[in-house]
PDB file of C-alpha atoms and ligand atoms in Angstrom:
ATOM      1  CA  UNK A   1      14.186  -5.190  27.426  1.00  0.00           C
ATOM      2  CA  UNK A   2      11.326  -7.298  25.846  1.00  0.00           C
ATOM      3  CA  UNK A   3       9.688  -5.401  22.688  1.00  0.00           C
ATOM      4  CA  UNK A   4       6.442  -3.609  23.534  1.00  0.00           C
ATOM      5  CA  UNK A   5       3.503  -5.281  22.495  1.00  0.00           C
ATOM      6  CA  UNK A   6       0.839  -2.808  19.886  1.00  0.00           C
ATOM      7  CA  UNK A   7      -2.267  -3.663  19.204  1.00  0.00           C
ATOM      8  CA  UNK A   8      -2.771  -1.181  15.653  1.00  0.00           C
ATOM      9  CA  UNK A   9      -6.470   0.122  15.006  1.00  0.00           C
ATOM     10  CA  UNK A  10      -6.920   2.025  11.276  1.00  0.00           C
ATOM     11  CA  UNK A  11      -9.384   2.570   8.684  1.00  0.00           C
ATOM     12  CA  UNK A  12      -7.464   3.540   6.352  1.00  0.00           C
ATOM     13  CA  UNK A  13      -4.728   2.996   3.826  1.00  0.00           C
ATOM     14  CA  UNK A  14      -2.359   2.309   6.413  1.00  0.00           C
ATOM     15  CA  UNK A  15       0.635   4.782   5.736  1.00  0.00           C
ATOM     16  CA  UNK A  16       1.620   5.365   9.777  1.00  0.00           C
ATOM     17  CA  UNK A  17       1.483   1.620  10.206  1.00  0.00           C
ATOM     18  CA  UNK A  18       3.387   1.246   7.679  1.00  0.00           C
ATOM     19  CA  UNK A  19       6.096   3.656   8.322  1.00  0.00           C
ATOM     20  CA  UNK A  20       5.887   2.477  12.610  1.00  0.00           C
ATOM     21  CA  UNK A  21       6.139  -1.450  11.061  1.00  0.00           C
ATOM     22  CA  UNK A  22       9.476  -0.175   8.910  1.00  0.00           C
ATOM     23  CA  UNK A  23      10.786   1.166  12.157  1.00  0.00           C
ATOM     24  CA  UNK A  24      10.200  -1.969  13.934  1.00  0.00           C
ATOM     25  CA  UNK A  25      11.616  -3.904  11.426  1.00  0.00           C
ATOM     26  CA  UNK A  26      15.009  -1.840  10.943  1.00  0.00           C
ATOM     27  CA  UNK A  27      15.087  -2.161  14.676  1.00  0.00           C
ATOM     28  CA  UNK A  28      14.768   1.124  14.997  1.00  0.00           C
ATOM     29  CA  UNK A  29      11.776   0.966  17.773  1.00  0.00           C
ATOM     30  CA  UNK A  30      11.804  -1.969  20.118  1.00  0.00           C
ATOM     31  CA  UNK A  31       8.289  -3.321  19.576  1.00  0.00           C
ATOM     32  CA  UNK A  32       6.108  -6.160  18.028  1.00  0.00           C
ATOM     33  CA  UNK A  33       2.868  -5.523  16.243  1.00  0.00           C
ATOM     34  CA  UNK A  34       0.387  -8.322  17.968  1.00  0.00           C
ATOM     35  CA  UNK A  35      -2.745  -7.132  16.058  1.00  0.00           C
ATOM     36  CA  UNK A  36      -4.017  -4.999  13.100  1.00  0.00           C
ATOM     37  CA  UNK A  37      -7.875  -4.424  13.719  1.00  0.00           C
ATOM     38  CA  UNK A  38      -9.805  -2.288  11.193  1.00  0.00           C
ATOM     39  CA  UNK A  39     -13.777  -1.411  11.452  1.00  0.00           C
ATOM     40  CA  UNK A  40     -13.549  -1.196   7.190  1.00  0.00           C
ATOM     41  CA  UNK A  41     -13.298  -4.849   5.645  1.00  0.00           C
ATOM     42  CA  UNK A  42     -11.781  -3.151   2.271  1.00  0.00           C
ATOM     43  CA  UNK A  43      -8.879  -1.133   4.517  1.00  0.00           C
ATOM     44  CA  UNK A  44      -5.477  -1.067   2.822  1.00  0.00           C
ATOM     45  CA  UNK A  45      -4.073  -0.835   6.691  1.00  0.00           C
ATOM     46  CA  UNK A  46      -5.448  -5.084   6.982  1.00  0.00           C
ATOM     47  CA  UNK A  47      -3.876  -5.496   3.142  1.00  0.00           C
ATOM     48  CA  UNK A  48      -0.538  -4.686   4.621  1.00  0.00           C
ATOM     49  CA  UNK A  49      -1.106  -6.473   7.224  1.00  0.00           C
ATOM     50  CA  UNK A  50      -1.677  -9.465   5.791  1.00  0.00           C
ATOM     51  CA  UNK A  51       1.258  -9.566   3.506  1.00  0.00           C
ATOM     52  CA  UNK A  52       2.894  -9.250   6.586  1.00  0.00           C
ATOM     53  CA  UNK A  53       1.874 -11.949   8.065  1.00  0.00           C
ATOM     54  CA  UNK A  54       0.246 -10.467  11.335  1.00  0.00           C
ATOM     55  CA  UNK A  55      -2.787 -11.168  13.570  1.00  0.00           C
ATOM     56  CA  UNK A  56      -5.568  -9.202  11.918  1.00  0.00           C
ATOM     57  CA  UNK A  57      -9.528  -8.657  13.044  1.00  0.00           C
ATOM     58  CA  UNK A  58     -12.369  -6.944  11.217  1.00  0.00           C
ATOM     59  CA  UNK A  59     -14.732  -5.460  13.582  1.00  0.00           C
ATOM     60  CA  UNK A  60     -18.458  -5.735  12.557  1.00  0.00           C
ATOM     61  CA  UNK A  61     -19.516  -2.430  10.675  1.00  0.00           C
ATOM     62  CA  UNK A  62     -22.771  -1.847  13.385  1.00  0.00           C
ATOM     63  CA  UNK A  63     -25.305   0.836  12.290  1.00  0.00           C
ATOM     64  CA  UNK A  64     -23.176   3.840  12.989  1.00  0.00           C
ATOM     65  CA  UNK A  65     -20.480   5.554  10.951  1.00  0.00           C
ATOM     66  CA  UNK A  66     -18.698   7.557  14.052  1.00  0.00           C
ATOM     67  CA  UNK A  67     -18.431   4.906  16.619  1.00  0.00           C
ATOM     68  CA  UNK A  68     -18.962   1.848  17.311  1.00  0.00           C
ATOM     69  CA  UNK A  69     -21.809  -0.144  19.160  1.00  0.00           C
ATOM     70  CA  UNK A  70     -20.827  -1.099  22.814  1.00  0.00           C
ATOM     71  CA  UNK A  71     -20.867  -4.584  22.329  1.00  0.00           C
ATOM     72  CA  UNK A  72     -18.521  -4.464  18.978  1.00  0.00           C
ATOM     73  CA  UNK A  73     -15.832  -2.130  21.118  1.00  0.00           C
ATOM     74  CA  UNK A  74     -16.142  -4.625  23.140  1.00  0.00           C
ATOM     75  CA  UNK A  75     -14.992  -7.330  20.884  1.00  0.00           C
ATOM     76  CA  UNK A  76     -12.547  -5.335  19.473  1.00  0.00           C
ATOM     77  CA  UNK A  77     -10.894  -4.820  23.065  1.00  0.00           C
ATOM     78  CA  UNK A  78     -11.331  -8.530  24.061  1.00  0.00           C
ATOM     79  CA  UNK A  79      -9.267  -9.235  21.101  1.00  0.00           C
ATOM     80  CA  UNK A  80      -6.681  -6.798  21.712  1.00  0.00           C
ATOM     81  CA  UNK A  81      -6.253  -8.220  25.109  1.00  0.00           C
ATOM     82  CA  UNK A  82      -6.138 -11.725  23.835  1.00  0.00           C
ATOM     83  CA  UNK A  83      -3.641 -10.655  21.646  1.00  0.00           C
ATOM     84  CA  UNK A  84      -1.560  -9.060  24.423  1.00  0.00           C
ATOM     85  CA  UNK A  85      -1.737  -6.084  23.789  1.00  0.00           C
ATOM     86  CA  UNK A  86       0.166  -3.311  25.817  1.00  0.00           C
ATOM     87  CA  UNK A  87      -0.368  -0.170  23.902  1.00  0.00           C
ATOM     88  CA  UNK A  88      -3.003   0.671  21.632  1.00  0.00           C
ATOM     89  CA  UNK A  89      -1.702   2.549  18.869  1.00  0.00           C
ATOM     90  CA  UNK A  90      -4.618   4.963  16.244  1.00  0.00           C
ATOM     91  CA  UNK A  91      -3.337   5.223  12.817  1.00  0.00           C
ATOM     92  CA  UNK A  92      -5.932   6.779  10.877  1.00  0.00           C
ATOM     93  CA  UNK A  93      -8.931   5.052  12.830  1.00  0.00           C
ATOM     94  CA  UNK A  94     -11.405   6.816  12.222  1.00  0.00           C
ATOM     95  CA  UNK A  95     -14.306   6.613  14.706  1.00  0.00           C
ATOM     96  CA  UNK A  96     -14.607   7.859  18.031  1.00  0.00           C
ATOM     97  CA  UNK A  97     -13.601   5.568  21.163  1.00  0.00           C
ATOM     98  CA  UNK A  98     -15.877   5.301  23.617  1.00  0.00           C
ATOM     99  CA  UNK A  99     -16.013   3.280  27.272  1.00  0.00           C
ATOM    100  CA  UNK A 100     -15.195  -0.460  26.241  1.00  0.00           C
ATOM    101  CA  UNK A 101     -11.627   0.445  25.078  1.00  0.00           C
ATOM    102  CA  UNK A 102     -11.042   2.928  27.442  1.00  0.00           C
ATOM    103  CA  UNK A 103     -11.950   0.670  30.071  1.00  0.00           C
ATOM    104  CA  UNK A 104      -9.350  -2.035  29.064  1.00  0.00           C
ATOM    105  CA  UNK A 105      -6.876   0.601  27.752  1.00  0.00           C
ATOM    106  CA  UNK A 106      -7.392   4.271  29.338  1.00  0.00           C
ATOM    107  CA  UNK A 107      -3.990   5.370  29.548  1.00  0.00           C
ATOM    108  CA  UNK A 108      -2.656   3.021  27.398  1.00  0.00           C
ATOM    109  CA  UNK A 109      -4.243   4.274  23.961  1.00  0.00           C
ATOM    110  CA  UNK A 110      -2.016   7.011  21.630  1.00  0.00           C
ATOM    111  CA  UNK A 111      -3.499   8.776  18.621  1.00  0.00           C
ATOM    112  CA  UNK A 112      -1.785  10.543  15.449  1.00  0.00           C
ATOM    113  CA  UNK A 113      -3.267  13.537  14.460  1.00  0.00           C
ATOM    114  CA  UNK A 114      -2.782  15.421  11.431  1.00  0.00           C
ATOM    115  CA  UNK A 115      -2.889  19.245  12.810  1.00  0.00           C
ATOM    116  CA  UNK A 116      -1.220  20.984  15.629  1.00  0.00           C
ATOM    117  CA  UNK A 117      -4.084  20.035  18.073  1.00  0.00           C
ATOM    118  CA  UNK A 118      -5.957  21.701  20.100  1.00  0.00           C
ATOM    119  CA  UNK A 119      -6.157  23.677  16.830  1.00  0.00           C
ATOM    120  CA  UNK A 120      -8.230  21.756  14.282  1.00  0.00           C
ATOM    121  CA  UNK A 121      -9.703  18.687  15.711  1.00  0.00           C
ATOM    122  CA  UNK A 122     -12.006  15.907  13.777  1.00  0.00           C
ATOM    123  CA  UNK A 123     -12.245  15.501  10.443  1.00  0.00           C
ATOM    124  CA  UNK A 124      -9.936  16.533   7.479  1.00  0.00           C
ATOM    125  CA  UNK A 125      -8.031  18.790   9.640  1.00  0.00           C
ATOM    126  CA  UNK A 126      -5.239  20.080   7.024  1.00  0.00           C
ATOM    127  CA  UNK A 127      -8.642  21.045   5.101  1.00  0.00           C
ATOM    128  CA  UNK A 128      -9.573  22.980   8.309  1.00  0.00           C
ATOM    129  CA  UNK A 129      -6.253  24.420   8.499  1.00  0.00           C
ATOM    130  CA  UNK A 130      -6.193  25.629   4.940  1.00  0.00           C
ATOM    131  CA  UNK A 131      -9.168  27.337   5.431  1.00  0.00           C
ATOM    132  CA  UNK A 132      -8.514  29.383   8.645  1.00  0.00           C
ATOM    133  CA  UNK A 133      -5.558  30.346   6.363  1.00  0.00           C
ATOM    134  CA  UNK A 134      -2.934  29.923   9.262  1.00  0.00           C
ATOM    135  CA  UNK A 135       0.907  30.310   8.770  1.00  0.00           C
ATOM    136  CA  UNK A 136       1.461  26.627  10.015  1.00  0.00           C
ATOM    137  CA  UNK A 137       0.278  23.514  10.863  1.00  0.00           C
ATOM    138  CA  UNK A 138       1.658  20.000  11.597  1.00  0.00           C
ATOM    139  CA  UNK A 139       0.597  16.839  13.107  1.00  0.00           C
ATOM    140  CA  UNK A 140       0.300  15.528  17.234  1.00  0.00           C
ATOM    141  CA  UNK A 141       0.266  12.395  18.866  1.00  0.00           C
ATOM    142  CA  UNK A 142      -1.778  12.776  22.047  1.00  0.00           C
ATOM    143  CA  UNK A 143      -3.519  10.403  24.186  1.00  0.00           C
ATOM    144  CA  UNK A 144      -7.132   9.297  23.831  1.00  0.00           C
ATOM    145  CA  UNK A 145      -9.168   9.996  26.044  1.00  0.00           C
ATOM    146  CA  UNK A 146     -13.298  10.496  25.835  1.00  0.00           C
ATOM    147  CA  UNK A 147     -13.264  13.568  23.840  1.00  0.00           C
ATOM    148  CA  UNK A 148     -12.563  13.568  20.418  1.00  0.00           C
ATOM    149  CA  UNK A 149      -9.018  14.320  19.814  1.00  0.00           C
ATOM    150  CA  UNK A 150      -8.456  15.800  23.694  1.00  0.00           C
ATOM    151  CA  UNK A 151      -6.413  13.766  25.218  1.00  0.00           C
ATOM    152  CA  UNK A 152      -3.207  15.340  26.268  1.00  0.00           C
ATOM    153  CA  UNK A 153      -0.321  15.900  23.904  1.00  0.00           C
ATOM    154  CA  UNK A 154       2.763  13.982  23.792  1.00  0.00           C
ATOM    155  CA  UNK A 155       4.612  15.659  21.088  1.00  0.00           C
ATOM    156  CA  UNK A 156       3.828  17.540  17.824  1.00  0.00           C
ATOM    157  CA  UNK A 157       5.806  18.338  14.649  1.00  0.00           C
ATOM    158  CA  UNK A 158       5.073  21.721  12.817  1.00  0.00           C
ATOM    159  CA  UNK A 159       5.431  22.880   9.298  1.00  0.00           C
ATOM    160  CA  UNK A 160       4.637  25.518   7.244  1.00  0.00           C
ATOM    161  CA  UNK A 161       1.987  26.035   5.069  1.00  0.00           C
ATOM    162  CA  UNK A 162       3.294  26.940   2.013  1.00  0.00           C
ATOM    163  CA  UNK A 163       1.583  29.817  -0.139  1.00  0.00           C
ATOM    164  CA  UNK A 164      -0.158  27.566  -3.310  1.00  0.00           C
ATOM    165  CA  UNK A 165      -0.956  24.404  -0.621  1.00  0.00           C
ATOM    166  CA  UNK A 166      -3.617  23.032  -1.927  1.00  0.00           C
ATOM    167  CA  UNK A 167      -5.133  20.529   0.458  1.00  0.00           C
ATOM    168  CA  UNK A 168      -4.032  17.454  -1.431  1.00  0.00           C
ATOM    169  CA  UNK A 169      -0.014  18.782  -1.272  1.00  0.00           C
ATOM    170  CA  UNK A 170      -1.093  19.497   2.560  1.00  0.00           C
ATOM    171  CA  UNK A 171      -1.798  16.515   3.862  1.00  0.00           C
ATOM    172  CA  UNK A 172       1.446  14.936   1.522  1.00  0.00           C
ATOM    173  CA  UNK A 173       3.729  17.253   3.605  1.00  0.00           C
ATOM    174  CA  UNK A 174       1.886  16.367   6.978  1.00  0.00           C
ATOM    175  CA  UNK A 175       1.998  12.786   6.591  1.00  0.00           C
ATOM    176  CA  UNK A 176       5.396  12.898   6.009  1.00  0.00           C
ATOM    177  CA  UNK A 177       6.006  14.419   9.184  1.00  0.00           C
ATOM    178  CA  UNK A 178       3.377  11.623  10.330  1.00  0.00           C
ATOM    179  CA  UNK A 179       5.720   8.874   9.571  1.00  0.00           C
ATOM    180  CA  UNK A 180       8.485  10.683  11.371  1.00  0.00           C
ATOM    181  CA  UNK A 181       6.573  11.303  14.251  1.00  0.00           C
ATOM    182  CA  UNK A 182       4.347   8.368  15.490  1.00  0.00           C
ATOM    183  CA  UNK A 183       7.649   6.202  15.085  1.00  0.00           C
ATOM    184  CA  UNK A 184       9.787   8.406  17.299  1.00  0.00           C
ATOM    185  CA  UNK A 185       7.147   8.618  20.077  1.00  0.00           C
ATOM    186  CA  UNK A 186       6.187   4.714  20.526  1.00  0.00           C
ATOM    187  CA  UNK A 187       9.989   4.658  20.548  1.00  0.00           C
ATOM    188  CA  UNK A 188      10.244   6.714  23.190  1.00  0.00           C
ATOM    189  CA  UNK A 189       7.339   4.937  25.188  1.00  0.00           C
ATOM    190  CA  UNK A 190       8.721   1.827  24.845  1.00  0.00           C
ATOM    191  CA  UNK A 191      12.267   2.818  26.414  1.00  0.00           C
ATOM    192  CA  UNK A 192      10.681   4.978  29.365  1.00  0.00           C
ATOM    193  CA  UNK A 193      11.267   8.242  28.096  1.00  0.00           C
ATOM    194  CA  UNK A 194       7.954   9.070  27.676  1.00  0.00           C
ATOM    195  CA  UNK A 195       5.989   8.893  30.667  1.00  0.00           C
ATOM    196  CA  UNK A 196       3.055   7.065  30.199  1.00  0.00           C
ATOM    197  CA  UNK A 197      -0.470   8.046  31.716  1.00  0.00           C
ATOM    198  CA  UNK A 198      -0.667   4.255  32.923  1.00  0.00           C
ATOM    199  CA  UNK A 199       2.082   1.971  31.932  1.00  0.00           C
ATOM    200  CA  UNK A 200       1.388  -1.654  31.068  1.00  0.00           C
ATOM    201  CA  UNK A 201       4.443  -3.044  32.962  1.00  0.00           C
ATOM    202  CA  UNK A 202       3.808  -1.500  35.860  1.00  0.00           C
ATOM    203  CA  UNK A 203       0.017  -2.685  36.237  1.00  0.00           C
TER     204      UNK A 203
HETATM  205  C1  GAR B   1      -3.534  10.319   8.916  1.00  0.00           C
HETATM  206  O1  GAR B   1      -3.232  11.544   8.306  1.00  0.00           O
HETATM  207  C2  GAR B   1      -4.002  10.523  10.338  1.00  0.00           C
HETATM  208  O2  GAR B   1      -3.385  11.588  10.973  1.00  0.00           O
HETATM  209  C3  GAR B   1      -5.466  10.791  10.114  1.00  0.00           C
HETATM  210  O3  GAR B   1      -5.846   9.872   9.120  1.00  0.00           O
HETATM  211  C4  GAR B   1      -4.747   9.656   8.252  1.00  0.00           C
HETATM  212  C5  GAR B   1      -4.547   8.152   8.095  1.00  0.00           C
HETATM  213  O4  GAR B   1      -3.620   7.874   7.109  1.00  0.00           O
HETATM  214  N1  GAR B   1      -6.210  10.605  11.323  1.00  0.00           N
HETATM  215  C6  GAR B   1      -7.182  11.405  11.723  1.00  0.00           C
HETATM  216  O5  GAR B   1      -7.581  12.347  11.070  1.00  0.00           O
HETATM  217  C7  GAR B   1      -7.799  11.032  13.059  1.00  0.00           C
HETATM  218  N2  GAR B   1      -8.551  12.116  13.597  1.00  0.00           N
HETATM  219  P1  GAR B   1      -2.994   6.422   6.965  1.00  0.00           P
HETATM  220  O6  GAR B   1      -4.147   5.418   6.905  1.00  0.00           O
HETATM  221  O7  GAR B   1      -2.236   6.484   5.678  1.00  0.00           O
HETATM  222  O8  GAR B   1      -2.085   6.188   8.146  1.00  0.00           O
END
């Protein structure tokens, strides 16, 4: 079987890309990384990027901080389909996606999530989890949809939270789990044992 074709949005320091690029690498998931985009021009996600040698684009910043104008999502998802593409993976992106991605991609567009969703979407949510003061907590991979973190689950990972967490040794243990996690499920899509909501080969 060919490798599945990702198209990687971030805005951050890159740690799930780094850990699902690993994977890739050790052969471990049967995929090629055909873009790195990033809405911050200063993100360590396009650093590692370009020591890898990959396709990268910088999306213009626009005047908003949660999302993006129309016409720069728009951009962002003509280059994603010019780079080919198939699934769009979110690793730490940090805005919300609105109709020109989901337009090109609906279906086709995964998440990682740092909290046991639908418990503690948006922002910071170990911070949220700490202070609910729940027994556990853990990180999802869902798929996007137009609500913020709503999309429907794929699979989660759950840990404890420990008594003395602070929020910094919280997010350590969760991310952990993140580079466990997003690895395993694009594995899984890309063999077929995840169903997808609208698979690329089949369009
Ligand atoms: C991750 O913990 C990811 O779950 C979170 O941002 C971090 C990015 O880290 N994403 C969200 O909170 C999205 N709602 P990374 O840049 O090291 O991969």
């Amino acid at each position: 079987m060919r490798p599945l074709r990702l198209g990687i949005l971030g805005s951050g320091k890159g740690s799930n890309f780094l850990a699902l690029a690993r994977a890739i690498q050790a052969g471990v998931v049967p995929a090629e990384v055909v873009c790195v985009a990033s809405d911050q021009s200063q993100a360590g996600i396009l650093e590692l990027a370009r020591g890898m040698g990959l396709r990268i684009f910088v999306c213009r910043s626009g005047s908003f901080q949660t999302k993006l104008e129309p016409e720069i999502e728009e951009e962002l998802a003509e280059e994603l389909s010019r780079a080919g593409a198939e699934l769009v993976v979110l690793a730490g992106y940090m805005r919300v996606v609105k109709a020109p991605l989901l337009r090109s991609f609906g279906g086709r567009i995964i998440n990682i999530h740092p909290s046991l969703l639908p418990a503690f979407p948006g922002l910071k949510a170990w911070e949220q989890a700490l202070r609910a003061g729940v027994k556990e907590t853990g990180c999802t991979v869902h798929w996007v949809n137009e609500v913020v973190d709503g999309g429907s689950t794929i699979r989660q990972l759950k840990m404890p939270v420990q008594p003395g967490d602070t929020a910094e040794s919280l997010h350590a243990r969760i991310q952990t789990a993140e580079h466990r996690l997003l690895p395993e499920v694009v594995r899984d899509l890309a063999s077929g044992k995840i169903a997808w909501e609208r698979d690329p080969r089949r369009i």
